[in-house]
Coordinates of C-alpha atoms and ligand atoms in Angstrom, one line a residue:
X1 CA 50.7 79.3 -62.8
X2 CA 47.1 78.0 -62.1
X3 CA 46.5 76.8 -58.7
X4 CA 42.6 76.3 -59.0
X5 CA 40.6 75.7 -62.1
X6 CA 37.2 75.6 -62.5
X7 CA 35.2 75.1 -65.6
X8 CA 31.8 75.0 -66.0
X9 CA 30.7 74.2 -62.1
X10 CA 26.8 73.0 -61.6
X11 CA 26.0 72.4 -57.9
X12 CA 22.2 71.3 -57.3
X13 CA 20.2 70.4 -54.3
X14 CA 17.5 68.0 -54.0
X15 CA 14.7 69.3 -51.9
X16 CA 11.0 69.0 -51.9
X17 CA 10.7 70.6 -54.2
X18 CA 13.1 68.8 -56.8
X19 CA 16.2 69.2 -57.6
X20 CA 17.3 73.2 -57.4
X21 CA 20.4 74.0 -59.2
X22 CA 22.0 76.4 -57.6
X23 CA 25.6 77.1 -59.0
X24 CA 25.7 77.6 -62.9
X25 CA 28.3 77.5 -65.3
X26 CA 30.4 78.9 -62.5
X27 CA 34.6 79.1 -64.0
X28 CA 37.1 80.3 -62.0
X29 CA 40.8 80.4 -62.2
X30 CA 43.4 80.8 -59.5
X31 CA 47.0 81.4 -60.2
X32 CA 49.4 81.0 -57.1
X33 CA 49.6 83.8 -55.1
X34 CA 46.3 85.7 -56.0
X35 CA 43.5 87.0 -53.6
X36 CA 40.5 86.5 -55.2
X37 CA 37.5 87.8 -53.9
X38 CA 34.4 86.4 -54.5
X39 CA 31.2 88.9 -53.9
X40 CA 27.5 88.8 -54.3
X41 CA 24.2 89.2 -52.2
X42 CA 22.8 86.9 -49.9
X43 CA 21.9 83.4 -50.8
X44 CA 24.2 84.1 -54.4
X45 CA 26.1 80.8 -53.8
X46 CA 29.2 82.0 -52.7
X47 CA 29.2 79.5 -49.9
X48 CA 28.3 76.7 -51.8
X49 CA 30.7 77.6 -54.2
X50 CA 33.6 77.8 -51.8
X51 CA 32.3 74.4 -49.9
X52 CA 32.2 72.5 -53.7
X53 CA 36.4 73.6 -54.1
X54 CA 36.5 71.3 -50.5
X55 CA 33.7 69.1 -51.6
X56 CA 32.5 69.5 -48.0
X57 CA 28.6 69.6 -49.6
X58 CA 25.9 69.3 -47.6
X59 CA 24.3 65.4 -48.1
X60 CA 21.9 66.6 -50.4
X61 CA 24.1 68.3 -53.6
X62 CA 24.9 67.6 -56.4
X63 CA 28.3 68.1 -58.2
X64 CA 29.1 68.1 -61.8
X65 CA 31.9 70.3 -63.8
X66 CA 35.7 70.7 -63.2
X67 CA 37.5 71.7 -60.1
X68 CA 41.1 70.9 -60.5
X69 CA 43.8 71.9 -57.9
X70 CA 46.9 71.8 -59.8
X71 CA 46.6 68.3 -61.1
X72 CA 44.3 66.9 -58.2
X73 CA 41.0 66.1 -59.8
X74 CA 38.9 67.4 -56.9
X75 CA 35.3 66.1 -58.5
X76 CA 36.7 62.8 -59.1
X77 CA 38.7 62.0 -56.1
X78 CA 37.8 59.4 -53.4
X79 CA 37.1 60.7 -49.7
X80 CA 40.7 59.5 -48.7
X81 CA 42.0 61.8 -51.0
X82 CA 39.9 64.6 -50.4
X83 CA 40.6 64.3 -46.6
X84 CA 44.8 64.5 -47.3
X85 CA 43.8 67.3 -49.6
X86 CA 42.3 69.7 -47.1
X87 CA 44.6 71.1 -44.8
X88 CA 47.4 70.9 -46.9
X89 CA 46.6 72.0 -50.3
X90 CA 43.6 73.7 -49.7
X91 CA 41.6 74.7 -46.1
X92 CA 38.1 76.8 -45.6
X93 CA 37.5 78.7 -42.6
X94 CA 33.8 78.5 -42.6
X95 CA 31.0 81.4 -42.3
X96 CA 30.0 79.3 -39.3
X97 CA 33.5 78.3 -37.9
X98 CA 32.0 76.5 -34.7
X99 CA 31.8 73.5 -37.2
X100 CA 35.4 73.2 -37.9
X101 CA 35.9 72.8 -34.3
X102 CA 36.0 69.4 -32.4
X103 CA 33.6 70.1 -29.6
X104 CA 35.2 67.8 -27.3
X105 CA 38.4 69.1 -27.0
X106 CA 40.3 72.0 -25.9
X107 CA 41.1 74.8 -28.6
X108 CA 44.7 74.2 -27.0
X109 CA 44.9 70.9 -28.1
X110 CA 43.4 71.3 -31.5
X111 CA 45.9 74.1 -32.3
X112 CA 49.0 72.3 -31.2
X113 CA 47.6 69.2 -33.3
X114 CA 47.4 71.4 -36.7
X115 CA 50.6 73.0 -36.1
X116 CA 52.4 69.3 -35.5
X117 CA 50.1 68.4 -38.5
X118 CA 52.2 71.1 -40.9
X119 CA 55.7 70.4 -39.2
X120 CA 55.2 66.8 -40.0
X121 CA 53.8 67.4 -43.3
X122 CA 57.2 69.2 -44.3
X123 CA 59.5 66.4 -42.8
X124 CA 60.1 68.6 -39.7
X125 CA 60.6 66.8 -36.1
X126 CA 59.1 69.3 -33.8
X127 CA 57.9 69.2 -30.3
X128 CA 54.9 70.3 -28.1
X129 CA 56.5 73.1 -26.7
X130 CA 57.7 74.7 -30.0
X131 CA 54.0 73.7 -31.5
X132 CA 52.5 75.6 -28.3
X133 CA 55.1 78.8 -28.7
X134 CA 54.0 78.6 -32.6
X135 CA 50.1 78.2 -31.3
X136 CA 50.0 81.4 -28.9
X137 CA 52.0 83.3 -31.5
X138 CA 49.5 82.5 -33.9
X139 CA 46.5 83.7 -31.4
X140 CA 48.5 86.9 -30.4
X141 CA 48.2 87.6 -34.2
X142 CA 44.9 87.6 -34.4
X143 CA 44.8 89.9 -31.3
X144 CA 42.8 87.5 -28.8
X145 CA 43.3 88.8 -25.6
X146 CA 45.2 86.3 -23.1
X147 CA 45.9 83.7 -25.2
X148 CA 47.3 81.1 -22.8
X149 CA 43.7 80.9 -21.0
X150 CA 41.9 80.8 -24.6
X151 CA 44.7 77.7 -25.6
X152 CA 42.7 76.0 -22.3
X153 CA 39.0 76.6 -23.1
X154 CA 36.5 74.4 -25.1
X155 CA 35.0 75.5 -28.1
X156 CA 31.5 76.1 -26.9
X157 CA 33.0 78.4 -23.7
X158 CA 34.4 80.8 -26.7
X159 CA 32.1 83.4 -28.4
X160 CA 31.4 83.3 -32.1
X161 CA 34.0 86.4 -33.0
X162 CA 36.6 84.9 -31.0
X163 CA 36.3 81.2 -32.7
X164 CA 36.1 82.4 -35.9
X165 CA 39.8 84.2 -35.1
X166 CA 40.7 80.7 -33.6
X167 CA 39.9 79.3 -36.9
X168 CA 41.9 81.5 -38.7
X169 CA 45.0 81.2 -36.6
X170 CA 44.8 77.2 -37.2
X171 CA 44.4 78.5 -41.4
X172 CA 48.0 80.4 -40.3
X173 CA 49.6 77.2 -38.6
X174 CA 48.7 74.7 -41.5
X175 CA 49.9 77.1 -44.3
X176 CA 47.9 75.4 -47.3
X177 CA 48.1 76.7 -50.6
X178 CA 45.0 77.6 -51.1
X179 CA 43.1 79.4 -48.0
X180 CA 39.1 80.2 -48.7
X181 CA 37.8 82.1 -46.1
X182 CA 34.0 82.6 -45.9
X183 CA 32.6 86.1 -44.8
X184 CA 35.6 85.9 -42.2
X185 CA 35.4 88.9 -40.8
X186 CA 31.6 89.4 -40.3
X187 CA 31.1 88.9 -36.7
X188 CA 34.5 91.0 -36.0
X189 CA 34.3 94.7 -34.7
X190 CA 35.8 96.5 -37.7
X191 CA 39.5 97.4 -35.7
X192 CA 39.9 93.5 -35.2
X193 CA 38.5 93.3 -39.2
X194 CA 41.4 95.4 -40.4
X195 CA 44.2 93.5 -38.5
X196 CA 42.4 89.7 -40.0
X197 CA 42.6 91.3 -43.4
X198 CA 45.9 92.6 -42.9
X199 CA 46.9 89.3 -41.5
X200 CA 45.4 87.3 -45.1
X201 CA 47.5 89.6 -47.0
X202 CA 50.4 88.9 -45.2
X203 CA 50.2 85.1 -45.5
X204 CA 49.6 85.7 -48.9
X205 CA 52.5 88.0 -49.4
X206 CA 55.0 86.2 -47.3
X207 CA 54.3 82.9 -48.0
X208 CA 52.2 82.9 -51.4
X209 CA 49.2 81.6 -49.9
X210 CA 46.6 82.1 -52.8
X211 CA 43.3 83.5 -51.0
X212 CA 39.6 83.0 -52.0
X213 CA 37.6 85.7 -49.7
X214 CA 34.6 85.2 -49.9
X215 CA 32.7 88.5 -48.6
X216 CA 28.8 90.5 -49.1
X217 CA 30.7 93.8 -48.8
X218 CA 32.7 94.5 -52.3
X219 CA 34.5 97.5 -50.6
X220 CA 36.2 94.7 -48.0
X221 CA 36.6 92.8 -51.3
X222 CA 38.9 95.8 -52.5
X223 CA 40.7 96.3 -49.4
X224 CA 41.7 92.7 -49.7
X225 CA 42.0 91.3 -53.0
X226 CA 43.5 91.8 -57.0
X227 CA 40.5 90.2 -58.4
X228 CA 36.9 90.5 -57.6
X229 CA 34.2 87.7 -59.0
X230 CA 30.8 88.8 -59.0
X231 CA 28.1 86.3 -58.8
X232 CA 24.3 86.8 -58.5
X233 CA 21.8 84.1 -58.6
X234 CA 24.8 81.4 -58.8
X235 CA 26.1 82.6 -62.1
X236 CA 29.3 85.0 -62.4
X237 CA 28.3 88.1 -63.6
X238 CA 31.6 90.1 -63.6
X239 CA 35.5 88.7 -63.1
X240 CA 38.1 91.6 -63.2
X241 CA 41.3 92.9 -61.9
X242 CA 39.5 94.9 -58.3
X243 CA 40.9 98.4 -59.1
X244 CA 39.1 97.7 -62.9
X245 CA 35.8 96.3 -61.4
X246 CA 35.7 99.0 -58.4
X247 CA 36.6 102.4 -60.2
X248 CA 34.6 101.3 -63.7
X249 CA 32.2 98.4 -63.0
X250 CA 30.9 97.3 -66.5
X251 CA 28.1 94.7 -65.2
X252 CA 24.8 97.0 -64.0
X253 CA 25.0 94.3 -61.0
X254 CA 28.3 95.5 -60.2
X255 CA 27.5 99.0 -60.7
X256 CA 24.0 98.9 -58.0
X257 CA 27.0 96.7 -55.5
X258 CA 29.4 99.8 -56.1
X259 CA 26.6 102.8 -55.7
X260 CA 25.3 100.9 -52.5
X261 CA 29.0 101.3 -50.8
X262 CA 28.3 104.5 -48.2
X263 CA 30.8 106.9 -48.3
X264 CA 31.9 108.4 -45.4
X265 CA 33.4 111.7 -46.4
X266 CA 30.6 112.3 -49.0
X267 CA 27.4 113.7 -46.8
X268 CA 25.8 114.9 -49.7
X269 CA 24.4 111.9 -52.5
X270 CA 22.2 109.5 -51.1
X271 CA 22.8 105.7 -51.0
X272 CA 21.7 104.0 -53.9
X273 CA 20.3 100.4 -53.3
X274 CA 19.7 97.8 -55.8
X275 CA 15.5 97.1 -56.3
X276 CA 14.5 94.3 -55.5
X277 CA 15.7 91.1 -54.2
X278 CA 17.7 88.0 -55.7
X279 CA 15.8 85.8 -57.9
X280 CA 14.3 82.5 -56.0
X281 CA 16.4 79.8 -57.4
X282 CA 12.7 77.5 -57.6
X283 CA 11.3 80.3 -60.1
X284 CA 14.3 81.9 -61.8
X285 CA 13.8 84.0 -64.9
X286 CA 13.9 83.1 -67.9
X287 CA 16.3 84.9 -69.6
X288 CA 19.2 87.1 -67.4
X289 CA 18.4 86.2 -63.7
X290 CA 19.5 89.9 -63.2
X291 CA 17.0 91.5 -65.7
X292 CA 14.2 92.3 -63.5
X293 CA 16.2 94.5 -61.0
X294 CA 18.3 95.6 -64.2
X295 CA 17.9 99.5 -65.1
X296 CA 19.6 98.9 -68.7
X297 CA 17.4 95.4 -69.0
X298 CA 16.4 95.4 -72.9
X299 CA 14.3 92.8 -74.6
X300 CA 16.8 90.3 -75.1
X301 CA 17.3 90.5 -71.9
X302 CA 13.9 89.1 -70.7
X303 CA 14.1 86.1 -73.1
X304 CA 17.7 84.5 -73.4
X305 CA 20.4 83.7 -71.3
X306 CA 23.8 85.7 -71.9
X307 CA 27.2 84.1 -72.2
X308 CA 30.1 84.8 -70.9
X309 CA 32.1 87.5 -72.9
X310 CA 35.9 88.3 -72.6
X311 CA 36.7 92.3 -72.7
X312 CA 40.1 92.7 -72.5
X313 CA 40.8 91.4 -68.5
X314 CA 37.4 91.4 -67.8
X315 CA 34.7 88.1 -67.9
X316 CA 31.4 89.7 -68.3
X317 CA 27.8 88.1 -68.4
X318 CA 25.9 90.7 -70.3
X319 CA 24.2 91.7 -73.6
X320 CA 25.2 95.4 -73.1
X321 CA 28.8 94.3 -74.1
X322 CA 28.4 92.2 -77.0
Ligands
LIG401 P1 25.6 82.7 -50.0 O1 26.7 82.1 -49.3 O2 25.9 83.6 -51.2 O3 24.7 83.4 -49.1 P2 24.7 79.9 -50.3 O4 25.7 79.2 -51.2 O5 24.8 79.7 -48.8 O6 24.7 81.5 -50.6 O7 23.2 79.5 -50.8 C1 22.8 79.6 -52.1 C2 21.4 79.1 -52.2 O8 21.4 77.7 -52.0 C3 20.4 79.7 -51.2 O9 19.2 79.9 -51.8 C4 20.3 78.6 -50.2 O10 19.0 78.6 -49.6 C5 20.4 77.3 -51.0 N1 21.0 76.2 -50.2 C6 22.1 76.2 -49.5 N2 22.3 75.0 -48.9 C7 21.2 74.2 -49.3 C8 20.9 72.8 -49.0 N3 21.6 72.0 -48.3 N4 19.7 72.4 -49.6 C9 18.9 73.2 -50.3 N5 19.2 74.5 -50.6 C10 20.4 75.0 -50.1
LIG402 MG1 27.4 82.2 -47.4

């Protein structure tokens, strides 16, 4: 069953410079109970793709396509709608999750208030105590050291690592259907990484939580997820089953992600990084936006924009396979 569908996203900003577009023809469908993860270099628009789902969009974007969360038009709705939406149906733990916090109050407080939040939501009468039980458990989870003194603190009295845990844990206490988590794990020593991933799965696995993860690192994206989305330069360039897109990337993008992955039993083989750097979305190329950094680039490749193809499971954006 389809839990998110998205068809033909465009998300521009306005800046000085006019308006940049940055997300393209982006589609994307969820069923329930998938982990999706969505890959791609810096500045690829993986955050701005995951912040359009929430239509949490900085002041200056613009949003045009379909984003529909089971029948909720997400594009059309009115802010009232869009604030019952988050939280229950769908919640984002942000790449910068000190924003998700309310400054002003104790992490304590805020995590008791999104657990009553959830017990309400379900027609459940629960009290403090239970919601404070439910709120530790949730932090013990997530492995933050003596939780009862972190339940008392203020956000800004909390490192970076430790909030972005605290974020997740409140992602565990609401339970919504949809949980996008941007580069979750990248300010996490790679033991605490392991038990947040293994945490994800579980909600997804015990409870059906479907799971956008949002990552730079497609090996993380394996360890994680049944589908990976590769996007470059705010187009997808590669949507496949993980095990398909990992063991025999198709897209030459995909293949320079895969060949850059070290390997840690391999000492011979040297890394292989990708030349050059993403396209600058005030002077994108004319016809692929991957060509120039593309070993296979032909021609046709300089001067027109592929579509997107279907190969069996696999969405591709590439003349190679046509
Ligand atoms: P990623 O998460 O993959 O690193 P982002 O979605 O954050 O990528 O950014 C994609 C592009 O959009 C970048 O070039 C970034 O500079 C640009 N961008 C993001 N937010 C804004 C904004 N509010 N105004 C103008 N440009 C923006
Ligand atoms: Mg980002």
């Amino acid at each position: 069953m389809t839990l998110l569908h998205i068809e033909n996203l465009q998300v521009s900003y306005k800046t000085l410079r006019g308006e940049v577009r940055i997300l393209d023809g982006v589609d994307l469908d969820i069923d329930k109970g998938e982990i999706v993860g969505v890959v791609g270099e810096s500045g690829s628009g993986k955050s701005t793709l995951g912040h359009s789902i929430v239509r949490l969009l900085p002041y200056n974007a613009k949003l045009q396509g379909k984003i529909l969360i089971e029948d909720f038009d997400v594009v059309k709705a009115s802010e009232k709608q869009m604030y019952s939406l988050r939280g229950t149906s769908v919640f984002m733990v942000f790449q910068n999750p000190l924003n998700s916090l309310n400054p002003v109050k104790t992490v304590g407080h805020q995590l008791i208030e999104t657990s009553l939040i959830r017990h309400q939501k379900e027609g459940k009468k629960v009290d403090k105590d239970e919601a404070y039980r439910e709120s530790i458990s949730a932090l013990k989870d997530l492995r933050l050291p003596d939780p009862e003194n972190i339940m008392k603190r203020y956000p800004h009295q909390l490192s970076g690592g430790q909030i972005q845990r605290i974020v997740i844990a409140m992602s565990m206490l609401l339970k919504p259907k949809i949980l996008i988590a941007d580069e979750p794990t990248s300010a996490l020593d790679v033991t605490v990484q392991a038990q947040v991933v293994k945490l994800l799965k579980q909600l997804n696995s015990e409870l059906g939580v479907s799971v956008i993860f949002i990552t730079h690192d497609i090996a993380l994206a394996y360890a994680i997820s049944s589908r990976i989305l590769v996007l470059y330069g705010g187009q997808v360039m590669e949507d496949g089953p993980s095990e398909d897109v990992i063991k025999v990337p198709l897209h030459p993008y995909s293949q320079g992600l895969i060949s850059s992955i070290p390997n840690i039993n391999k000492s011979e083989g040297k890394l292989k990084a990708i030349p050059g750097s993403p396209p600058s979305f005030t002077n994108l190329p004319k016809g692929c936006r991957f060509y120039p950094r593309c070993e296979k680039a032909m021609d046709k490749c300089r001067e027109q924009v592929p579509g997107i193809l279907y190969k069996g499971n696999r969405h591709l954006r590439c003349f190679l396979y046509e």
